[in-house]
Amino acid sequence: ATRTKSVDVERADSGIGQMSARKWRSRASETLSSLQAWEAHRPCTDCGERDLPVETDVQNCNQRRADLCEKCRKRRTERKESVLEFVNTEASYGEDLRIIKEEFYLPMQAAGLLTQEQLLGIFSNIQELIDLNENFLEVLQEEIDQAFDQGDDDLMTVCIGEIFLEFVNMLPAFQTYCLQQSSSVNMLNALEKEKELLRIFLNVSQNDNTALRRMNLRSFLMAPLQRVTKYPLLLSRIIKATTEYHPDHGSLREAKSRIESHLEHINMKTKQEGNTWTLRSFRQDSKKKREVINIEMRETALKTVGWLREETRFVMEGSLQLAQPPDGQWVKKGSKTLKFQNMQVLLLVNMKRVSESSLESAEPGPVKDAVLVLIRDKNNGKFHLLREPLRLSNCIVSTDPDCDDTFELIEIRREAFVFRDSDRARTHHWFRQIRRYSRELGSWKKRRNALPNIMINTPHTRP
């Protein structure tokens, strides 16, 4: 027999035995079957459930929308319809506002039917509402267009709640209009009886002007009231169709809570002014009641300082205990010797506007002024200021390690106040915030490190 050299022998197999090869092919087949089974029953991308129907047709499987179950597909459709309804009704509301201005206000002004004071009494702050609606609608429409351009046919990237919170400053404008509505209608009724030309103009406009849809001026003047009371309903529909994992879910709930609180606040104000009409009421829980009280306090504080709303930032607000020590030796005697009273305190900061756009308000400019507003608890439905606001540019805030549950605010050449919260950590937070803005105002404080007396030993003072 001829012996073959080893170098001439070539391996024809892969080095895997027949038994191993059969096991490997069996495992590969099982893995492929498992992947195909998972593919056929893969979880819904929205809810995570595995109740998707088995698709045998590859084309149908590829066309299945975003791997959604039937329930989530229906929910997405409902959410898209709710979002479009919100935007479309906002556009219709804006058209009614423009009709008020262009078909009633401007013609009446040009013809001299009413004086400027009478026009202001009837139409109130309609121009402010028009400006807010145009800006709000522009941002909403941009979000819709961008979503479609990016292939988001379900509008899942559109966050109505976040946009609404960006324009939350429109709620006080609605409040101003609603509170003047009763007097506006009464004035219009009286002037229509008194002025024949006005009565003729209103009748001809209603019957012959096709843009008015045979509606009278009073109907159009109700548009802002109807719109502000419809926001909670529209937001509720979007919330119902939005899964809790959606990034806008929390903002939607906050936006709904904010608008409901403002509506309750408007109703409370109308009752205080003796009006009989109210907006649509909502169920009040303890959280909404607190928010209504906060709105009332903010309005009182803003009216007191006289700042522009868009330039004002409410840094902190809440209940504090306040005492006015008779001398500067209270620290040695301890805070137990002081007589404290409960007080509502608001820390307001006036910021310079960096841009005219309301969407850029998140980037505040330099601090122009900062005040503490002290308000007594509500009495007979009204708030009472303890004194004029404390301007931090004229104050020094300090604390002492022997009384770390309090801090002292000294108004130069005037009074001293000792504050504390029931929670010690929150007391320290109040102190840090007030000290921060106090140090930002007044160059003389920077030289003295904001100490109440230049002879104070700095190592014994809280840094």
Coordinates of C-alpha atoms in Angstrom, one line a residue:
A1 CA 0.0 0.0 0.0
T2 CA 1.2 3.5 -0.8
R3 CA 1.5 5.7 2.3
T4 CA 0.2 9.3 1.8
K5 CA 2.2 12.1 3.2
S6 CA 0.4 14.2 5.9
V7 CA 1.0 17.4 4.0
D8 CA -1.1 16.1 1.1
V9 CA -4.2 15.4 3.3
E10 CA -6.9 18.1 3.4
R11 CA -9.7 18.3 5.8
A12 CA -13.0 18.2 4.0
D13 CA -15.2 18.8 7.2
S14 CA -15.5 21.9 9.4
G15 CA -13.9 20.2 12.4
I16 CA -17.3 19.6 14.0
G17 CA -18.4 16.1 14.5
Q18 CA -21.7 14.9 13.0
M19 CA -23.4 14.7 16.4
S20 CA -22.3 18.3 17.3
A21 CA -23.4 19.5 13.9
R22 CA -26.9 18.0 14.3
K23 CA -27.2 19.6 17.8
W24 CA -26.1 23.0 16.4
R25 CA -28.6 22.9 13.6
S26 CA -31.3 21.9 16.0
R27 CA -30.6 24.8 18.3
A28 CA -30.4 27.2 15.4
S29 CA -33.8 26.0 14.2
E30 CA -35.2 26.4 17.7
T31 CA -33.8 29.9 18.0
L32 CA -35.2 30.9 14.7
S33 CA -38.6 29.6 15.6
S34 CA -38.4 31.5 18.9
L35 CA -37.5 34.7 17.1
Q36 CA -40.4 34.2 14.6
A37 CA -42.8 33.6 17.5
W38 CA -41.6 36.7 19.3
E39 CA -41.9 38.7 16.1
A40 CA -45.4 37.5 15.6
H41 CA -46.3 38.4 19.2
R42 CA -43.9 41.2 20.0
P43 CA -45.1 43.7 22.6
C44 CA -47.0 46.9 21.7
T45 CA -44.7 49.9 21.8
D46 CA -47.2 51.9 23.8
C47 CA -48.6 49.6 26.4
G48 CA -46.2 46.7 26.3
E49 CA -48.9 44.0 26.0
R50 CA -48.6 41.1 23.6
D51 CA -52.1 40.9 22.2
L52 CA -51.0 41.8 18.6
P53 CA -52.6 39.7 15.9
V54 CA -50.4 37.2 14.1
E55 CA -49.6 38.5 10.7
T56 CA -48.8 35.8 8.0
D57 CA -48.5 38.3 5.1
V58 CA -45.1 39.9 5.2
Q59 CA -46.4 43.1 3.5
N60 CA -49.2 43.5 6.0
C61 CA -46.7 42.9 8.8
N62 CA -44.5 45.8 7.5
Q63 CA -47.5 48.1 7.1
R64 CA -48.6 47.5 10.7
R65 CA -48.5 51.0 12.3
A66 CA -45.6 51.2 14.8
D67 CA -46.3 47.7 16.3
L68 CA -49.4 48.9 18.1
C69 CA -52.1 46.8 19.6
E70 CA -55.7 47.6 18.5
K71 CA -56.4 49.4 21.8
C72 CA -53.4 51.7 21.4
R73 CA -54.0 52.3 17.7
K74 CA -57.5 53.5 18.7
R75 CA -56.1 55.7 21.5
R76 CA -53.6 57.3 19.2
T77 CA -56.3 58.1 16.7
E78 CA -58.4 59.7 19.5
R79 CA -55.4 61.7 20.8
K80 CA -54.7 63.0 17.3
E81 CA -58.3 64.1 16.9
S82 CA -58.3 65.7 20.3
V83 CA -55.0 67.6 19.6
L84 CA -56.4 68.8 16.2
E85 CA -59.7 69.8 17.9
F86 CA -57.7 71.9 20.4
V87 CA -55.8 73.7 17.7
N88 CA -58.7 74.2 15.3
T89 CA -61.0 75.6 18.1
E90 CA -58.2 77.9 19.1
A91 CA -58.1 79.2 15.5
S92 CA -61.9 79.6 15.4
Y93 CA -61.8 81.6 18.7
G94 CA -59.1 83.8 17.3
E95 CA -61.2 84.5 14.2
D96 CA -64.1 85.6 16.5
L97 CA -61.7 88.0 18.3
R98 CA -60.6 89.5 15.0
I99 CA -64.3 90.0 14.1
I100 CA -64.8 91.9 17.3
K101 CA -62.0 94.2 16.5
E102 CA -62.4 94.6 12.7
E103 CA -66.2 94.5 12.4
F104 CA -67.2 96.3 15.5
Y105 CA -64.5 98.1 17.4
L106 CA -62.6 99.8 14.5
P107 CA -65.8 100.9 12.6
M108 CA -67.4 102.3 15.8
Q109 CA -64.2 104.1 16.5
A110 CA -63.8 105.5 13.0
A111 CA -67.5 106.7 12.9
G112 CA -67.2 108.3 16.3
L113 CA -70.2 106.4 17.6
L114 CA -68.6 106.0 21.0
T115 CA -65.9 107.8 22.9
Q116 CA -62.6 106.0 23.6
E117 CA -63.5 105.6 27.3
Q118 CA -66.8 103.9 26.2
L119 CA -65.1 101.7 23.8
L120 CA -62.6 100.6 26.5
G121 CA -65.5 99.9 28.8
I122 CA -67.3 97.6 26.3
F123 CA -64.3 95.9 24.7
S124 CA -62.0 95.8 27.8
N125 CA -58.6 94.2 27.0
I126 CA -59.7 92.6 23.8
Q127 CA -56.4 93.6 22.1
E128 CA -54.4 91.8 24.7
L129 CA -56.4 88.6 24.1
I130 CA -55.9 88.9 20.4
D131 CA -52.1 89.2 20.8
L132 CA -52.0 86.2 23.1
N133 CA -54.1 84.1 20.8
E134 CA -52.0 84.9 17.8
N135 CA -48.8 83.9 19.6
F136 CA -50.3 80.8 21.1
L137 CA -51.8 79.7 17.8
E138 CA -48.6 80.3 15.9
V139 CA -46.6 78.0 18.3
L140 CA -49.3 75.3 18.2
Q141 CA -49.4 75.3 14.4
E142 CA -45.6 75.2 14.1
E143 CA -45.6 72.1 16.3
I144 CA -48.3 70.4 14.2
D145 CA -46.5 71.2 10.9
Q146 CA -43.1 70.0 12.3
A147 CA -44.7 66.7 13.4
F148 CA -46.1 66.1 10.0
D149 CA -42.8 67.0 8.3
Q150 CA -41.0 64.5 10.5
G151 CA -43.4 61.7 9.6
D152 CA -45.3 61.8 12.9
D153 CA -48.7 61.3 11.5
D154 CA -50.2 60.5 14.9
L155 CA -48.8 63.8 16.4
M156 CA -47.3 62.0 19.3
T157 CA -44.4 64.5 19.4
V158 CA -46.9 67.4 19.9
C159 CA -46.9 68.4 23.6
I160 CA -50.0 70.6 24.2
G161 CA -49.5 70.6 27.9
E162 CA -46.0 72.0 27.7
I163 CA -47.1 74.7 25.2
F164 CA -50.0 75.6 27.4
L165 CA -47.8 76.1 30.4
E166 CA -45.5 78.3 28.3
F167 CA -48.4 80.6 27.7
V168 CA -49.9 80.4 31.2
N169 CA -49.7 84.2 31.4
M170 CA -52.8 84.4 29.2
L171 CA -54.9 83.2 32.2
P172 CA -54.7 86.6 34.0
A173 CA -55.7 88.3 30.8
F174 CA -58.8 86.1 30.7
Q175 CA -59.5 87.0 34.3
T176 CA -59.4 90.7 33.6
Y177 CA -61.8 90.3 30.7
C178 CA -64.2 88.0 32.6
L179 CA -64.4 90.3 35.7
Q180 CA -65.4 93.3 33.5
Q181 CA -67.9 91.3 31.4
S182 CA -70.9 92.2 33.5
S183 CA -70.2 95.9 33.5
S184 CA -69.4 95.8 29.7
V185 CA -72.8 94.3 28.9
N186 CA -74.6 96.8 31.1
M187 CA -72.8 99.7 29.4
L188 CA -73.6 98.3 25.9
N189 CA -77.3 98.0 26.8
A190 CA -77.5 101.5 28.2
L191 CA -75.6 103.1 25.2
E192 CA -77.7 101.2 22.7
K193 CA -80.9 102.6 24.2
E194 CA -79.4 106.1 24.4
K195 CA -77.7 106.3 20.9
E196 CA -79.9 105.7 17.9
L197 CA -76.9 105.6 15.4
L198 CA -75.3 102.9 17.5
R199 CA -78.5 100.8 17.5
I200 CA -78.8 101.2 13.7
F201 CA -75.2 100.2 13.2
L202 CA -75.5 97.0 15.3
N203 CA -78.8 96.0 13.6
V204 CA -77.4 96.5 10.1
S205 CA -74.2 94.7 10.9
Q206 CA -76.0 91.6 12.3
N207 CA -78.4 91.4 9.3
D208 CA -76.2 92.4 6.3
N209 CA -72.6 91.6 7.3
T210 CA -72.0 87.9 6.3
A211 CA -68.8 87.7 8.3
L212 CA -70.9 87.9 11.5
R213 CA -73.0 84.8 10.7
R214 CA -76.1 86.7 11.9
M215 CA -74.7 86.9 15.4
N216 CA -74.9 90.1 17.4
L217 CA -72.1 91.9 19.3
R218 CA -73.1 90.4 22.6
S219 CA -72.6 86.9 21.3
F220 CA -69.1 87.7 20.1
L221 CA -68.2 89.4 23.4
M222 CA -68.9 86.1 25.1
A223 CA -66.2 84.3 23.1
P224 CA -63.4 84.7 25.6
L225 CA -65.6 83.4 28.5
Q226 CA -66.6 80.4 26.4
R227 CA -63.1 79.7 25.4
V228 CA -61.5 79.8 28.9
T229 CA -64.2 77.5 30.2
K230 CA -63.6 75.0 27.4
Y231 CA -59.9 74.6 28.0
P232 CA -60.4 72.0 30.9
L233 CA -62.7 69.9 28.7
L234 CA -60.3 69.9 25.8
L235 CA -57.3 69.1 28.0
S236 CA -59.3 66.3 29.6
R237 CA -59.9 64.7 26.3
I238 CA -56.2 64.8 25.4
I239 CA -55.3 63.4 28.8
K240 CA -57.7 60.5 28.5
A241 CA -56.1 59.6 25.1
T242 CA -52.5 60.0 26.3
T243 CA -50.7 57.2 28.0
E244 CA -49.1 57.9 31.4
Y245 CA -45.7 57.2 29.9
H246 CA -46.0 60.0 27.4
P247 CA -43.6 62.9 28.3
D248 CA -46.5 65.4 28.1
H249 CA -48.8 63.5 30.5
G250 CA -47.7 65.4 33.6
S251 CA -47.7 68.8 31.9
L252 CA -51.3 68.1 30.6
R253 CA -52.5 67.4 34.1
E254 CA -50.7 70.5 35.5
A255 CA -52.2 72.7 32.8
K256 CA -55.7 71.4 33.5
S257 CA -55.2 72.0 37.2
R258 CA -54.0 75.6 36.6
I259 CA -56.9 76.6 34.4
E260 CA -59.4 75.1 36.8
S261 CA -57.9 77.0 39.7
H262 CA -58.1 80.2 37.8
L263 CA -61.7 79.6 36.9
E264 CA -62.5 79.1 40.6
H265 CA -60.6 82.2 41.4
I266 CA -62.6 84.2 38.9
N267 CA -65.8 82.9 40.4
M268 CA -64.6 83.9 43.9
K269 CA -63.8 87.4 42.7
T270 CA -67.2 87.8 41.0
K271 CA -68.9 86.9 44.2
Q272 CA -66.8 89.4 46.2
E273 CA -67.8 92.1 43.7
G274 CA -71.5 91.3 44.1
N275 CA -72.1 89.8 40.6
T276 CA -74.6 87.0 40.2
W277 CA -73.0 85.2 37.2
T278 CA -70.3 82.6 37.5
L279 CA -68.2 80.6 35.1
R280 CA -68.6 76.8 34.9
S281 CA -67.7 75.5 38.3
F282 CA -65.5 72.5 39.0
R283 CA -65.1 70.2 42.0
Q284 CA -62.9 71.7 44.5
D285 CA -60.4 69.6 46.5
S286 CA -57.9 70.9 49.0
K287 CA -55.2 71.2 46.4
K288 CA -57.3 73.4 44.1
K289 CA -58.4 75.6 47.1
R290 CA -54.8 76.2 48.0
E291 CA -54.0 77.1 44.5
V292 CA -56.9 79.6 44.4
I293 CA -55.6 81.2 47.5
N294 CA -52.1 81.4 46.0
I295 CA -53.5 83.1 42.9
E296 CA -55.3 85.7 45.1
M297 CA -52.1 86.4 47.0
R298 CA -50.0 86.7 43.8
E299 CA -52.6 89.2 42.4
T300 CA -52.4 91.2 45.6
A301 CA -48.6 91.2 45.7
L302 CA -48.3 92.2 42.0
K303 CA -50.8 95.0 42.4
T304 CA -48.9 96.3 45.5
V305 CA -45.4 96.4 43.9
G306 CA -46.7 97.7 40.5
W307 CA -44.4 95.5 38.3
L308 CA -45.2 94.2 34.9
R309 CA -46.5 90.6 35.1
E310 CA -44.1 89.3 32.4
E311 CA -41.1 90.7 34.3
T312 CA -42.1 89.3 37.6
R313 CA -41.0 86.0 39.0
F314 CA -42.5 84.4 42.1
V315 CA -39.4 82.7 43.7
M316 CA -41.0 81.4 46.9
E317 CA -44.3 81.7 48.7
G318 CA -45.9 80.2 51.7
S319 CA -46.6 80.5 55.4
L320 CA -43.9 81.7 57.8
Q321 CA -43.9 82.7 61.5
L322 CA -42.8 86.3 62.0
A323 CA -41.7 88.2 65.1
Q324 CA -40.3 91.7 65.6
P325 CA -37.8 91.7 68.4
P326 CA -37.7 94.8 70.7
D327 CA -33.9 94.8 70.8
G328 CA -30.9 93.1 69.3
Q329 CA -30.2 90.8 72.2
W330 CA -32.9 88.2 71.4
V331 CA -30.4 85.7 70.3
K332 CA -28.9 85.4 73.8
K333 CA -32.3 85.0 75.3
G334 CA -33.5 82.6 72.7
S335 CA -36.3 82.6 70.1
K336 CA -38.7 81.3 72.8
T337 CA -38.9 84.8 74.2
L338 CA -40.2 86.1 70.9
K339 CA -43.9 86.4 70.1
F340 CA -44.5 84.9 66.6
Q341 CA -47.5 85.3 64.4
N342 CA -48.4 83.4 61.2
M343 CA -47.9 85.3 58.0
Q344 CA -48.1 84.6 54.3
V345 CA -44.8 85.6 52.7
L346 CA -44.0 86.0 49.0
L347 CA -40.6 86.5 47.5
L348 CA -40.9 88.4 44.2
V349 CA -38.0 89.2 41.8
N350 CA -38.2 91.7 39.0
M351 CA -36.1 90.4 36.1
K352 CA -35.0 92.4 33.0
R353 CA -36.5 90.8 29.9
V354 CA -33.9 89.3 27.6
S355 CA -36.3 88.9 24.6
E356 CA -39.7 90.0 23.7
S357 CA -40.8 86.4 23.0
S358 CA -42.7 84.8 25.9
L359 CA -41.1 81.5 25.0
E360 CA -37.7 82.8 26.0
S361 CA -38.7 83.8 29.5
A362 CA -36.9 80.7 30.8
E363 CA -33.7 82.6 30.4
P364 CA -34.0 85.4 32.9
G365 CA -32.0 88.6 32.7
P366 CA -30.3 90.5 35.5
V367 CA -32.2 91.2 38.7
K368 CA -33.6 94.7 38.8
D369 CA -35.4 94.4 42.2
A370 CA -36.5 91.9 44.8
V371 CA -39.0 92.3 47.6
L372 CA -40.7 90.4 50.4
V373 CA -44.5 90.9 50.6
L374 CA -46.0 90.1 54.0
I375 CA -49.7 89.3 53.9
R376 CA -52.0 88.6 56.9
D377 CA -54.2 85.6 56.7
K378 CA -57.5 86.1 54.8
N379 CA -60.3 87.9 56.6
N380 CA -63.8 88.0 55.1
G381 CA -62.5 86.8 51.8
K382 CA -59.8 89.5 51.5
F383 CA -56.1 89.7 52.1
H384 CA -54.4 92.5 54.2
L385 CA -50.9 93.7 53.8
L386 CA -48.9 93.9 57.0
R387 CA -46.8 96.8 55.7
E388 CA -45.3 98.0 52.5
P389 CA -43.0 95.4 50.8
L390 CA -39.6 94.9 52.2
R391 CA -37.1 95.8 49.4
L392 CA -34.1 93.5 49.7
S393 CA -31.8 96.2 48.3
N394 CA -32.3 97.9 51.6
C395 CA -32.1 94.8 53.8
I396 CA -29.5 92.5 55.3
V397 CA -30.3 88.9 56.1
S398 CA -28.3 86.9 58.6
T399 CA -28.5 84.0 61.0
D400 CA -26.8 82.8 64.1
P401 CA -25.6 79.2 64.9
D402 CA -27.1 79.5 68.4
C403 CA -30.6 80.0 66.8
D404 CA -30.4 77.9 63.6
D405 CA -34.2 77.5 63.5
T406 CA -34.6 81.2 62.6
F407 CA -33.1 83.9 60.5
E408 CA -33.2 87.7 60.9
L409 CA -33.9 90.3 58.3
I410 CA -32.9 93.9 59.1
E411 CA -34.2 96.8 57.2
I412 CA -31.6 99.5 57.3
R413 CA -32.4 102.3 59.8
R414 CA -35.9 100.9 60.3
E415 CA -37.1 97.6 61.6
A416 CA -35.9 94.0 62.2
F417 CA -37.8 90.8 61.6
V418 CA -37.2 87.3 62.7
F419 CA -38.6 84.5 60.5
R420 CA -39.0 80.8 60.9
D421 CA -40.9 77.9 59.4
S422 CA -42.3 74.9 61.2
D423 CA -39.8 72.8 59.2
R424 CA -36.2 73.7 59.9
A425 CA -35.0 72.6 56.5
R426 CA -37.5 74.9 54.8
T427 CA -36.4 77.8 57.1
H428 CA -32.8 77.3 55.8
H429 CA -34.1 77.3 52.2
W430 CA -36.0 80.6 52.8
F431 CA -32.8 82.1 54.3
R432 CA -30.6 81.0 51.4
Q433 CA -33.0 82.3 48.7
I434 CA -33.5 85.7 50.4
R435 CA -29.8 86.1 51.1
R436 CA -29.0 85.3 47.5
Y437 CA -31.1 88.1 46.1
S438 CA -30.2 90.5 48.9
R439 CA -26.5 90.1 48.0
E440 CA -27.2 90.6 44.3
L441 CA -28.7 94.1 44.9
G442 CA -26.6 96.9 46.3
S443 CA -22.8 97.2 45.8
W444 CA -22.2 98.3 49.3
K445 CA -23.3 94.9 50.6
K446 CA -20.6 93.2 48.6
R447 CA -18.0 95.2 50.5
R448 CA -19.4 94.2 53.9
N449 CA -20.4 90.6 52.9
A450 CA -24.0 91.5 53.7
L451 CA -23.4 91.6 57.5
P452 CA -25.8 93.6 59.7
N453 CA -22.9 95.2 61.5
I454 CA -19.4 95.7 60.4
M455 CA -18.1 94.7 63.8
I456 CA -19.7 91.3 63.7
N457 CA -17.2 88.5 64.0
T458 CA -17.6 86.7 60.6
P459 CA -16.3 83.2 61.7
H460 CA -19.3 82.8 64.0
T461 CA -21.8 83.7 61.2
R462 CA -23.4 81.1 59.0
P463 CA -21.5 81.1 55.7

